[in-house]
Amino acid sequence: MARPSQLFRNLNAKVASIPMILTALVVFVGGTIWTIVYSFTNSRLLPRLNFVGLDQYERLWSTPRWIISIENLLIYGSLSLIFSMVIGFLLAALLDQKIRFEDTFRTIFLYPFALSFIVTGLVWQWLLNPDFGLQGIVRSWGWESFAFDPLYNQDIVIYGILIAGLWQGTGLVMCLMLAGLRGIDEDVWKAARVDGIPMWKTYVFIVIPMMRPVFVTALVIVASGIVRVYDLVVAQTGGGPGIASEVPAKYVINMMFEAQNLGQGFAASTMMLVTIAIILVPWAYLEFGGRNRRG
Amino acid sequence: MRYKLLATALALSAALPFTVSAGATDLEVTHWWTSGGEAAAVAEFAKAFDATGNKWVDGAIAGGGPTARTVFISRITGGDPMGATQFNHGRQAEELVEAGLMRDLTDIAESEGWKNIINPPSLLEGCTLDGKIYCVPINIHSWQWLWLSNKAFEDAGVPVPKNWEEFVAAGPKLREAGKIPLALGGQPWQAAGAFQVLMVSLAGPEVFNKVHGDKDAELAAGPEVKMVFDAAADAREMARGSNVQDWNQATNLVITGQAGGQIMGDWAQGEFQVAGQVAGKDYTCLPGLGVHDVIATGGDAFYFPVLKDPAQTEAQGALASLMLKPEVQVAFNLKKGSLPVRGDVDLATANDCMKKGLEILAAGKVVPSVEQLLSQDSVTQINDLMTEFFNGDMDPADAQKRYAAIIASAD
């Protein structure tokens, strides 16, 4: 007699997860395939199946605005990842020194995260405005030659956006890290102290390796925020000055609705997907594929 | 900076007289009129519409035309249409009409004889597809204006220029007096608009029509257009230090005398009016930059998406015919600073600048707007190029080469 089919084991759980599986298949996979297929057409405002081969991709990669978008994403992404991790960890480590008013500091640092990117962008647009913001204040103190106007300088505008992004997102990383630090057994610290290991060494060689899961969580959260950065740029600079602070997500939206060129927008979003896949697939393989071998 | 926009939007929603009468049909009307002068103008429509027993639900979207159109189009194609929406007539809503998402207004147009009252006829043609009428043109807006602050020139000790050349010559003097010679907002459409004004005014309407209408890429790469790019490089130099985003903030620099002038469409007029300035005394306007007296007959139009609810459909019809009523046309356009679409209305109260515009219109010195000639895809490409050019240090010759390439692939 044949063994009961694998398919019917845990039937309840499988039935319960059908809606989610369908959603994932239809919305995510289906939508992705649909987008990729239509990126090979010359669809304008409405989708049309009129294939034009790789035309959209050729145009995409010969468009300066797209190239600048990709460069900006690389700069913003790598720096935002590094700085939010480093600053987040440092803040958490400082807060972990059993200081007074810890709750107050935690609230202050986390508070920006409660604001949307739109509000963050507008706030920093004012702060970095050369006439009313930081530069204006310092000049009014008497330092007339002081110049700090990142939002109006094409070469450094992306760093102006980075500052706002870090201000908004670092608090969350700090909280995650703090939770991680609190999860470290007190005995580890005692043992290190008995052995006379300096505090910074304990952090770098013992505590941080123990916090690996927390770092992975923070990394995933920060990274997913980077790829979809859109509203911050729209609110803060609108992509300017010129096209110096354009980002890929903004290119996609502009192409689809403003330029009424769906094909071009789809080609750009497909390229975004490919970029993410190139980074994510090897990482996921290392992170999750290796676990089986380790047992 | 956007604070001002938010404030006007708030003021707008508070200023609108919402008369709630029994049996009134709510009709959501979306548009991108959020500056002071614009808000005052759109309130005229709302007032007139509410008087018919219906209710105008205001859907102002801040951030300029391109931002707003993104919202309109995604709502209409996403199956959440509004009662009526603004577009610039021409090709912006072309595909929405082709897909049958917009209501056919031909019966209303015929019964009210729009063909006979709308002048110039090209406006109604912009609303027509396959012999059917799909939108209501409500005003004529022309881009081809140079607004000059008399105060700024007085402070700099130079006479107010009479044409573009004199203006460029006065640039260094204005700089010395601590003024920005040319105010230019950072949004892409403003740089592109200013360039098109230089194009039609300096190279002349014929070149403009050939390049954009016939997509003559060779001409776009030629010496006539090179002159335009050199002028654009002058304009770029004069606009350094503007540090504003929205057009009305740039206009405000002119109003307060911090900037010498601004190339902007006649909607800027509304801002001067709200600020209580008098044409000829506080500010000067030069149509066609004082070189070629010509204006483009672009403008705003209202489209009515197909709705299922019969009561709302009826309210749409009421709004469509109301927008062309002579008294509404006068009230709206005076506040907006634009020209009415009917030649038969009395604009005795119009100021000097509007009268100049009416004269040029009556003399038939008009060109189609860029939106009527090129698809949105090409327009966006040109916008991107111009914003890159005006905010960087791109060589005019390189910019012209890329411009010609866009024209060559345009449709």
XYZ file of C-alpha atoms in Angstrom:
706
model
C 0.000 0.000 0.000
C 1.251 3.434 -0.926
C 2.290 5.822 1.812
C -0.149 8.744 2.394
C 0.918 11.480 0.024
C 3.287 14.170 1.338
C 0.721 16.631 0.079
C -1.860 15.771 2.750
C 0.367 15.969 5.784
C -0.502 18.890 8.009
C -3.535 19.565 5.861
C -4.980 22.259 8.135
C -1.843 24.333 8.067
C -1.644 24.039 4.312
C -5.267 25.030 3.755
C -4.784 27.998 6.066
C -1.790 29.241 4.137
C -3.469 28.991 0.702
C -4.651 32.626 0.675
C -1.138 33.859 1.428
C 0.401 31.555 -1.176
C -2.111 32.761 -3.770
C -1.450 36.378 -2.881
C 2.268 35.851 -3.164
C 1.926 34.048 -6.495
C -0.598 36.348 -8.124
C 0.418 39.714 -6.722
C 4.160 39.387 -6.348
C 5.247 36.815 -8.876
C 2.421 37.499 -11.338
C 2.873 41.242 -11.090
C 6.614 40.926 -11.545
C 6.292 38.757 -14.635
C 3.658 41.086 -16.086
C 5.950 44.068 -15.545
C 8.909 42.334 -17.145
C 6.848 41.264 -20.180
C 5.501 44.769 -20.734
C 8.965 46.286 -20.365
C 9.668 44.877 -23.838
C 6.733 46.776 -25.370
C 6.290 50.384 -26.379
C 3.338 50.896 -24.023
C 2.533 54.531 -23.453
C -0.063 55.598 -20.884
C -1.877 52.277 -21.075
C -0.338 48.816 -21.455
C -0.212 47.492 -25.018
C 1.352 44.288 -26.250
C 3.415 45.738 -29.062
C 6.875 44.288 -28.678
C 9.912 46.397 -29.518
C 12.684 44.162 -28.199
C 15.328 45.803 -26.078
C 14.572 49.381 -27.202
C 13.389 50.512 -23.783
C 16.524 49.166 -22.114
C 18.800 50.796 -24.681
C 17.104 54.113 -24.087
C 17.234 53.598 -20.327
C 20.986 53.063 -20.210
C 21.668 55.971 -22.536
C 19.626 58.359 -20.376
C 21.884 60.493 -18.152
C 19.126 60.859 -15.591
C 18.963 57.103 -15.043
C 22.755 56.775 -14.746
C 22.791 59.564 -12.147
C 19.913 57.872 -10.316
C 21.852 54.632 -10.041
C 25.014 56.423 -8.869
C 23.028 58.287 -6.249
C 21.453 55.090 -5.002
C 24.899 53.500 -4.661
C 26.313 56.476 -2.727
C 23.240 56.941 -0.577
C 22.829 53.215 -0.031
C 26.358 52.313 1.002
C 26.879 55.378 3.208
C 23.449 55.145 4.780
C 24.045 51.480 5.578
C 27.465 52.082 7.143
C 26.589 55.225 9.071
C 23.244 54.072 10.430
C 24.871 50.860 11.684
C 27.895 52.576 13.216
C 26.031 55.521 14.730
C 23.151 53.292 15.837
C 25.532 50.931 17.610
C 27.556 53.734 19.202
C 24.428 55.415 20.543
C 23.160 52.096 21.885
C 26.504 51.330 23.525
C 26.542 54.781 25.140
C 22.983 54.406 26.379
C 23.906 51.012 27.764
C 26.374 52.566 30.240
C 23.590 52.811 32.831
C 23.372 56.556 32.374
C 20.773 58.800 33.974
C 17.670 59.816 32.001
C 18.113 56.900 29.638
C 14.387 56.895 28.807
C 14.508 60.550 27.834
C 17.484 60.081 25.519
C 15.939 56.985 23.982
C 12.768 58.901 23.217
C 14.689 61.805 21.723
C 16.738 59.547 19.458
C 13.805 57.415 18.377
C 11.394 60.274 17.881
C 12.404 61.189 14.297
C 11.406 57.667 13.259
C 7.806 58.543 14.127
C 7.851 61.165 11.368
C 7.159 60.251 7.769
C 9.825 60.769 5.125
C 7.769 63.629 3.700
C 7.891 65.535 6.982
C 11.555 64.667 7.443
C 12.304 65.950 3.951
C 10.462 69.228 4.517
C 12.107 69.798 7.906
C 15.567 69.301 6.448
C 14.758 71.346 3.399
C 14.326 74.259 5.787
C 17.301 73.397 7.977
C 19.599 73.207 4.971
C 18.168 76.239 3.199
C 21.108 78.641 2.862
C 19.036 81.746 3.634
C 16.972 80.549 6.585
C 18.691 77.432 7.902
C 22.025 76.420 9.305
C 24.117 78.577 6.992
C 22.007 81.646 7.686
C 22.264 81.191 11.459
C 26.023 80.694 11.473
C 26.430 83.742 9.232
C 24.277 85.819 11.551
C 26.719 84.940 14.342
C 29.352 86.781 12.399
C 31.062 84.040 10.380
C 30.171 85.646 7.062
C 32.049 83.290 4.771
C 30.497 80.124 6.204
C 29.016 78.062 3.389
C 26.889 74.973 3.878
C 24.180 74.622 1.269
C 24.174 70.985 0.174
C 20.667 71.149 -1.305
C 21.744 73.811 -3.789
C 25.047 72.265 -4.770
C 24.876 69.509 -7.358
C 28.045 67.796 -6.187
C 26.979 67.241 -2.588
C 23.193 67.289 -2.711
C 22.969 63.546 -2.137
C 24.776 64.004 1.190
C 22.146 66.534 2.226
C 19.559 63.820 1.659
C 21.764 61.313 3.466
C 21.840 63.541 6.576
C 18.049 63.659 6.658
C 17.785 59.916 6.058
C 20.211 59.150 8.884
C 18.473 61.541 11.256
C 15.229 59.719 10.590
C 16.420 56.130 10.600
C 19.279 55.872 13.086
C 17.000 55.890 16.124
C 15.389 52.635 15.085
C 18.757 50.954 14.545
C 19.803 52.236 17.970
C 16.735 50.659 19.593
C 17.347 47.317 17.898
C 20.979 47.402 18.962
C 20.076 48.381 22.497
C 17.708 45.430 22.727
C 20.526 43.244 21.451
C 22.969 44.616 24.026
C 20.469 44.029 26.811
C 20.170 40.457 25.623
C 23.858 39.819 26.284
C 24.288 37.860 29.510
C 25.684 39.923 32.384
C 28.045 37.027 33.115
C 29.854 37.600 29.827
C 30.722 41.123 30.996
C 31.767 39.856 34.421
C 34.024 37.197 32.901
C 35.624 39.769 30.591
C 36.227 42.110 33.494
C 37.797 39.320 35.564
C 40.147 38.549 32.684
C 41.035 42.254 32.504
C 39.903 42.726 28.912
C 39.365 46.428 28.092
C 35.809 47.484 27.406
C 36.263 48.324 23.698
C 37.834 44.918 23.102
C 34.908 43.214 24.827
C 32.521 45.066 22.516
C 34.422 44.400 19.302
C 35.468 40.796 19.828
C 32.785 39.337 22.099
C 29.590 41.378 22.145
C 29.321 42.262 18.453
C 29.806 38.688 17.207
C 27.149 37.593 19.714
C 24.772 40.208 18.293
C 24.902 38.843 14.750
C 21.107 38.201 14.486
C 20.388 41.770 15.580
C 22.788 43.124 12.957
C 21.144 41.015 10.251
C 17.682 42.290 11.232
C 18.842 45.909 11.255
C 20.621 45.399 7.934
C 17.520 44.038 6.226
C 15.331 46.858 7.566
C 17.781 49.596 6.574
C 18.547 48.058 3.173
C 14.903 47.705 2.172
C 14.390 51.353 3.112
C 17.287 52.404 0.893
C 16.044 50.756 -2.291
C 12.631 52.361 -2.079
C 13.858 55.837 -1.096
C 11.523 58.147 -2.982
C 9.388 60.350 -0.762
C 12.405 61.799 1.049
C 13.880 63.016 -2.237
C 10.563 64.291 -3.531
C 9.951 66.314 -0.376
C 13.478 67.573 0.115
C 14.805 68.418 -3.338
C 12.336 67.180 -5.951
C 15.328 65.540 -7.622
C 17.217 68.811 -7.969
C 19.227 70.887 -8.345
C 18.935 69.877 -11.938
C 18.801 66.112 -11.885
C 21.554 65.739 -9.304
C 19.522 63.997 -6.614
C 17.344 61.746 -8.749
C 16.814 58.168 -7.542
C 15.633 55.096 -9.485
C 12.223 54.835 -7.800
C 11.486 58.429 -8.781
C 12.528 57.750 -12.365
C 10.076 54.850 -12.511
C 7.152 56.886 -11.180
C 7.943 59.877 -13.414
C 8.205 57.728 -16.512
C 4.996 55.832 -15.836
C 2.717 58.737 -15.008
C 4.342 62.025 -15.938
C 6.011 61.033 -19.197
C 3.180 58.591 -19.879
C 5.654 55.966 -20.977
C 4.846 52.743 -19.153
C 7.322 50.684 -21.168
C 10.233 52.847 -20.057
C 9.028 52.845 -16.440
C 8.708 49.051 -16.480
C 12.185 48.676 -17.953
C 13.574 50.827 -15.149
C 11.724 48.898 -12.444
C 12.922 45.627 -13.946
C 16.476 46.917 -13.720
C 15.856 47.800 -10.070
C 14.687 44.243 -9.457
C 17.756 42.830 -11.206
C 20.060 45.046 -9.123
C 18.459 43.892 -5.908
C 18.604 40.257 -7.028
C 22.322 40.563 -7.810
C 22.985 41.782 -4.269
C 20.415 39.688 -2.454
C 20.783 36.231 -4.004
C 24.460 35.618 -3.084
C 23.858 37.074 0.363
C 20.776 34.931 0.992
C 22.713 31.898 -0.244
C 25.531 32.569 2.199
C 23.231 33.431 5.070
C 20.601 30.711 4.768
C 22.214 28.141 2.480
C 25.152 27.701 4.829
C 22.996 26.939 7.843
C 22.233 23.360 6.764
C 25.895 22.495 6.545
C 26.569 23.929 9.942
C 23.766 21.708 11.152
C 9.383 76.698 1.252
C 6.525 74.348 0.687
C 5.082 75.860 3.818
C 3.638 78.615 1.723
C 1.921 76.104 -0.518
C 0.453 74.304 2.439
C -0.721 77.568 3.875
C -2.437 78.557 0.659
C -4.042 75.149 0.385
C -5.356 75.540 3.900
C -6.531 79.057 3.231
C -8.191 77.808 0.083
C -10.139 75.105 1.822
C -11.254 77.591 4.439
C -12.176 80.230 1.902
C -14.362 78.016 -0.235
C -17.988 78.665 0.530
C -19.435 75.226 1.006
C -23.145 75.726 0.796
C -24.796 72.462 1.713
C -28.248 72.404 0.246
C -30.650 69.500 0.239
C -30.235 67.118 -2.678
C -26.940 68.626 -3.677
C -24.607 66.405 -5.654
C -21.013 66.378 -4.536
C -18.558 66.617 -7.378
C -14.881 66.299 -6.696
C -12.837 68.588 -8.908
C -9.090 68.101 -8.999
C -6.575 70.695 -10.144
C -3.106 72.028 -9.331
C -4.030 75.623 -8.563
C -2.579 76.332 -5.151
C -0.824 79.705 -5.305
C -2.602 82.784 -3.969
C -3.834 84.109 -7.323
C -4.818 80.663 -8.529
C -6.731 79.848 -5.375
C -8.682 83.079 -5.709
C -9.537 82.191 -9.310
C -10.672 78.662 -8.633
C -12.867 79.924 -5.805
C -14.869 81.741 -8.512
C -15.673 78.431 -10.174
C -16.593 76.880 -6.843
C -18.888 79.775 -5.996
C -20.691 79.609 -9.314
C -21.003 75.836 -9.154
C -22.359 75.862 -5.603
C -24.955 78.414 -6.710
C -26.423 75.807 -9.079
C -27.365 73.689 -6.064
C -24.493 71.260 -6.443
C -21.449 71.070 -4.261
C -17.865 71.656 -5.384
C -15.518 69.365 -3.484
C -12.103 70.851 -3.919
C -9.258 68.485 -4.743
C -6.280 70.815 -5.031
C -2.983 69.000 -5.364
C 0.151 70.910 -4.447
C 3.506 70.563 -6.117
C 2.897 71.745 -9.663
C 1.366 70.290 -12.825
C 3.540 67.206 -13.338
C 3.062 66.058 -9.731
C -0.659 66.606 -9.886
C -1.081 64.883 -13.252
C 0.678 61.833 -11.809
C -2.064 61.652 -9.197
C -4.898 62.291 -11.677
C -3.761 59.645 -14.120
C -3.127 56.980 -11.522
C -6.553 57.630 -10.037
C -8.353 57.503 -13.373
C -6.546 54.423 -14.655
C -6.799 52.836 -11.199
C -10.607 52.977 -11.277
C -11.109 55.807 -8.787
C -12.086 58.702 -11.071
C -12.882 62.178 -9.773
C -15.848 64.220 -11.009
C -13.785 66.557 -13.134
C -10.114 67.240 -13.567
C -7.803 69.830 -14.977
C -5.294 69.103 -17.724
C -3.487 71.318 -20.172
C -5.339 70.659 -23.343
C -3.440 68.989 -26.059
C -1.962 65.580 -25.740
C -1.743 65.107 -21.987
C -5.007 63.202 -21.736
C -4.919 61.786 -25.263
C -4.607 58.143 -24.310
C -7.156 58.407 -21.514
C -9.643 59.645 -24.102
C -8.703 56.906 -26.563
C -9.240 54.294 -23.863
C -12.778 55.587 -23.349
C -12.169 56.800 -19.806
C -13.290 60.348 -20.526
C -16.847 61.476 -21.051
C -17.944 62.599 -24.505
C -19.238 66.163 -24.238
C -20.275 66.570 -27.869
C -24.023 66.874 -27.168
C -23.498 69.675 -24.635
C -21.043 71.393 -26.946
C -23.503 71.295 -29.841
C -26.512 72.459 -27.899
C -24.564 75.409 -26.503
C -22.743 76.187 -29.726
C -19.192 76.026 -28.383
C -17.877 76.064 -31.940
C -19.133 79.604 -32.394
C -18.045 81.094 -29.102
C -14.588 79.656 -28.495
C -11.779 81.729 -29.928
C -9.195 80.873 -31.242
C -10.740 77.661 -32.669
C -7.494 75.755 -32.079
C -8.510 75.538 -28.416
C -11.541 73.423 -29.177
C -9.518 71.407 -31.681
C -7.217 70.490 -28.812
C -10.254 68.968 -27.102
C -11.472 67.108 -30.154
C -10.675 63.534 -31.082
C -12.334 61.831 -34.061
C -14.897 64.623 -34.283
C -15.975 64.302 -30.672
C -15.360 66.862 -27.953
C -13.922 65.651 -24.691
C -12.954 68.728 -22.725
C -13.860 72.279 -21.863
C -11.114 74.822 -22.539
C -11.405 77.459 -19.852
C -8.568 79.870 -20.432
C -5.662 80.782 -22.645
C -2.324 80.789 -20.994
C 0.748 81.944 -22.716
C 4.259 81.348 -21.563
C 5.918 84.086 -23.567
C 6.241 86.813 -20.950
C 9.141 88.491 -19.242
C 8.117 90.082 -15.948
C 10.373 92.871 -14.753
C 10.550 94.559 -11.388
C 10.749 98.322 -11.878
C 12.093 98.700 -8.357
C 15.029 96.359 -8.962
C 16.123 98.322 -12.017
C 15.698 101.595 -10.202
C 17.900 100.338 -7.367
C 20.514 99.202 -9.867
C 20.383 102.544 -11.654
C 19.538 101.216 -15.113
C 16.406 101.900 -17.148
C 13.849 99.099 -17.354
C 14.794 97.031 -20.438
C 12.575 96.904 -23.496
C 13.771 93.588 -24.841
C 15.818 90.513 -24.030
C 19.104 91.993 -25.263
C 18.853 95.016 -23.003
C 17.886 92.750 -20.141
C 20.997 90.592 -20.607
C 23.109 93.755 -20.827
C 21.655 94.983 -17.534
C 22.511 91.679 -15.821
C 25.928 92.672 -14.387
C 24.549 95.976 -13.049
C 21.799 94.084 -11.231
C 24.346 91.709 -9.746
C 26.378 94.652 -8.474
C 23.296 96.020 -6.762
C 22.915 92.675 -4.990
C 19.982 91.479 -7.095
C 19.445 88.183 -8.830
C 19.063 89.267 -12.486
C 16.701 86.434 -13.432
C 14.547 84.515 -10.941
C 14.109 80.868 -11.856
C 12.492 78.172 -9.707
C 14.173 74.798 -9.425
C 11.340 72.624 -10.761
C 12.150 71.076 -14.162
C 9.148 72.474 -16.037
C 10.198 76.033 -15.273
C 13.614 75.716 -16.894
C 12.095 73.954 -19.894
C 9.377 76.591 -20.176
C 11.883 79.418 -20.082
C 13.857 77.723 -22.839
C 10.786 77.350 -25.049
C 10.050 81.036 -24.565
C 13.567 81.900 -25.708
C 13.042 79.588 -28.656
C 9.805 81.079 -29.928
C 10.763 84.661 -29.089
C 14.342 84.767 -30.350
C 14.309 82.243 -33.185
C 10.755 83.138 -34.175
C 7.498 81.236 -34.512
C 8.483 79.632 -37.805
C 11.505 77.833 -36.385
C 9.484 76.883 -33.318
C 6.750 75.292 -35.416
C 9.178 73.447 -37.666
C 11.196 71.999 -34.802
C 8.287 70.912 -32.627
C 5.511 70.492 -35.164
C 7.442 68.866 -38.025
C 10.141 67.412 -35.731
C 12.859 68.885 -37.932
C 15.968 67.572 -36.148
C 18.309 69.134 -38.674
C 16.962 72.576 -37.951
C 17.159 71.838 -34.215
C 20.888 71.206 -34.674
C 21.349 74.302 -36.846
C 22.536 77.881 -36.274
C 19.088 79.407 -35.532
C 18.657 77.122 -32.562
C 22.298 77.532 -31.532
C 21.516 81.192 -30.902
C 18.720 80.077 -28.579
C 21.058 77.822 -26.630
C 23.577 80.652 -26.277
C 20.794 82.852 -24.933
C 19.837 80.033 -22.560
C 23.428 80.005 -21.310
C 23.108 83.762 -20.624
C 19.859 83.104 -18.788
C 21.512 80.355 -16.768
C 24.277 82.729 -15.712
C 21.739 85.374 -14.723
C 19.630 82.907 -12.746
C 22.453 81.749 -10.455
C 21.530 82.144 -6.809
C 17.753 81.939 -7.201
C 17.557 79.197 -4.523
C 13.787 78.719 -4.755
C 11.687 75.809 -5.941
C 8.153 76.914 -6.767
C 7.368 79.408 -9.506
C 5.399 81.703 -7.224
C 8.372 81.997 -4.901
C 10.438 83.085 -7.890
C 7.706 85.564 -8.839
C 7.801 86.807 -5.286
C 11.488 87.653 -5.714
C 10.462 89.912 -8.600
C 7.538 91.410 -6.676
C 9.764 92.302 -3.735
C 12.471 93.682 -6.013
C 15.086 91.105 -5.032
C 15.237 89.861 -8.594
C 15.280 91.780 -11.872
C 12.886 89.634 -13.810
C 11.349 86.253 -14.450
C 10.370 84.399 -17.575
C 7.028 82.926 -16.663
C 3.602 82.457 -18.124
C 0.811 84.938 -17.642
C -0.366 83.096 -14.537
C 2.348 85.086 -12.751
C 0.069 88.067 -13.304
C -2.277 86.763 -10.609
C 0.542 86.947 -8.072
C 1.323 90.578 -8.904
C -2.348 91.328 -8.521
C -2.642 89.619 -5.135
C 0.396 91.622 -4.000
C -1.412 94.813 -5.025
C 1.082 95.762 -7.731
C 0.145 97.876 -10.735
C 1.237 96.969 -14.257
C 3.429 99.664 -15.797
C 4.137 101.310 -12.446
C 5.465 98.562 -10.176
C 6.218 95.977 -12.805
C 6.638 95.754 -16.541
C 5.679 92.917 -18.839
C 7.278 92.106 -22.174
C 5.296 89.649 -24.293
C 7.570 87.588 -26.526
C 10.536 88.980 -24.572
C 10.053 92.196 -26.518
C 11.490 90.565 -29.660
C 8.715 88.685 -31.453
C 5.235 89.684 -30.330
C 3.738 86.238 -30.196
C 1.918 84.142 -27.645
C 1.218 80.445 -27.463
C -2.356 79.386 -27.027
C -1.925 76.664 -24.507
C -4.090 76.678 -21.507
C -6.112 74.741 -19.057
C -9.058 72.556 -19.808
C -11.354 70.423 -17.754
C -11.959 66.782 -18.564
C -14.798 64.746 -17.143
C -14.076 61.081 -16.456
C -16.866 58.614 -17.201
C -18.859 58.048 -14.004
C -21.558 55.494 -13.213
C -23.734 57.598 -10.919
C -26.370 59.432 -13.054
C -26.702 62.284 -10.543
C -23.000 62.948 -10.722
C -23.019 62.700 -14.494
C -25.686 65.386 -14.540
C -23.631 67.569 -12.214
C -20.695 67.141 -14.589
C -22.799 68.514 -17.418
C -23.848 71.461 -15.294
C -20.226 72.247 -14.462
C -19.110 71.913 -18.078
C -21.594 74.459 -19.389
C -21.107 76.754 -16.402
C -17.383 77.084 -17.018
C -18.020 78.789 -20.352
C -20.682 81.223 -19.125
C -19.528 84.782 -19.889
C -19.730 86.060 -16.306
C -17.856 83.027 -14.947
C -15.220 83.373 -17.647
C -14.639 87.018 -16.752
C -14.550 86.437 -13.000
C -12.213 83.480 -13.275
C -9.796 84.894 -15.807
C -9.449 88.279 -14.149
C -8.320 86.591 -10.946
C -6.160 84.091 -12.772
C -4.468 86.601 -15.063
C -5.244 84.480 -18.099
C -7.235 85.326 -21.204
C -10.827 84.150 -21.614
C -11.629 81.565 -24.261
C -14.576 83.576 -25.567
C -13.881 86.555 -27.787
C -17.243 88.118 -26.935
C -16.788 88.891 -23.240
C -16.108 92.286 -21.783
C -12.709 92.637 -20.171
C -12.809 96.373 -19.576
C -11.337 95.835 -16.142
C -8.311 94.020 -17.556
C -4.964 95.609 -16.793
C -2.286 96.751 -19.243
C -0.551 93.408 -19.524
C -3.745 91.478 -20.197
C -4.709 94.050 -22.802
C -1.378 93.535 -24.564
C -2.132 89.827 -24.604
C -5.636 90.384 -25.975
C -4.240 92.570 -28.749
C -1.722 89.950 -29.829
C -4.478 87.353 -29.725
C -6.796 89.531 -31.806
C -4.010 90.055 -34.346
C -3.719 86.277 -34.626
C -0.025 86.182 -33.731
C -0.285 82.821 -32.037
C 1.605 79.551 -31.985
C 0.434 76.217 -30.592
C 1.801 75.273 -27.184
C 4.508 72.651 -26.829
C 2.014 70.361 -25.070
C -0.137 70.395 -28.189
C 2.739 69.496 -30.502
C 4.765 66.944 -28.587
C 3.835 63.856 -26.594
C 4.342 63.919 -22.837
C 7.224 61.506 -23.243
C 9.168 63.955 -25.396
C 8.161 66.889 -23.212
C 9.539 65.095 -20.148
C 12.807 64.332 -21.939
C 13.188 68.000 -22.840
C 12.324 69.005 -19.265
C 15.045 66.711 -17.944
C 17.605 68.070 -20.367
C 16.759 71.678 -19.553
C 16.827 71.246 -15.814
C 20.208 69.564 -16.155
C 21.416 72.388 -18.392
C 20.133 75.234 -16.228
C 21.458 73.822 -12.974
C 24.840 72.608 -14.109
C 27.566 73.847 -16.376
C 26.778 71.877 -19.502
C 28.188 73.290 -22.699
C 25.457 74.846 -24.887
C 26.719 72.901 -27.922
C 26.392 69.565 -26.072
C 22.924 70.480 -24.886
C 21.907 71.355 -28.438
C 23.183 68.015 -29.689
C 21.100 66.155 -27.121
C 18.122 68.372 -27.887
C 18.322 67.528 -31.577
C 18.477 63.831 -30.686
C 15.286 64.133 -28.637
C 13.539 65.926 -31.509
C 14.715 63.233 -33.938
C 13.112 60.475 -31.843
C 10.068 62.546 -30.832
C 6.505 61.664 -31.773
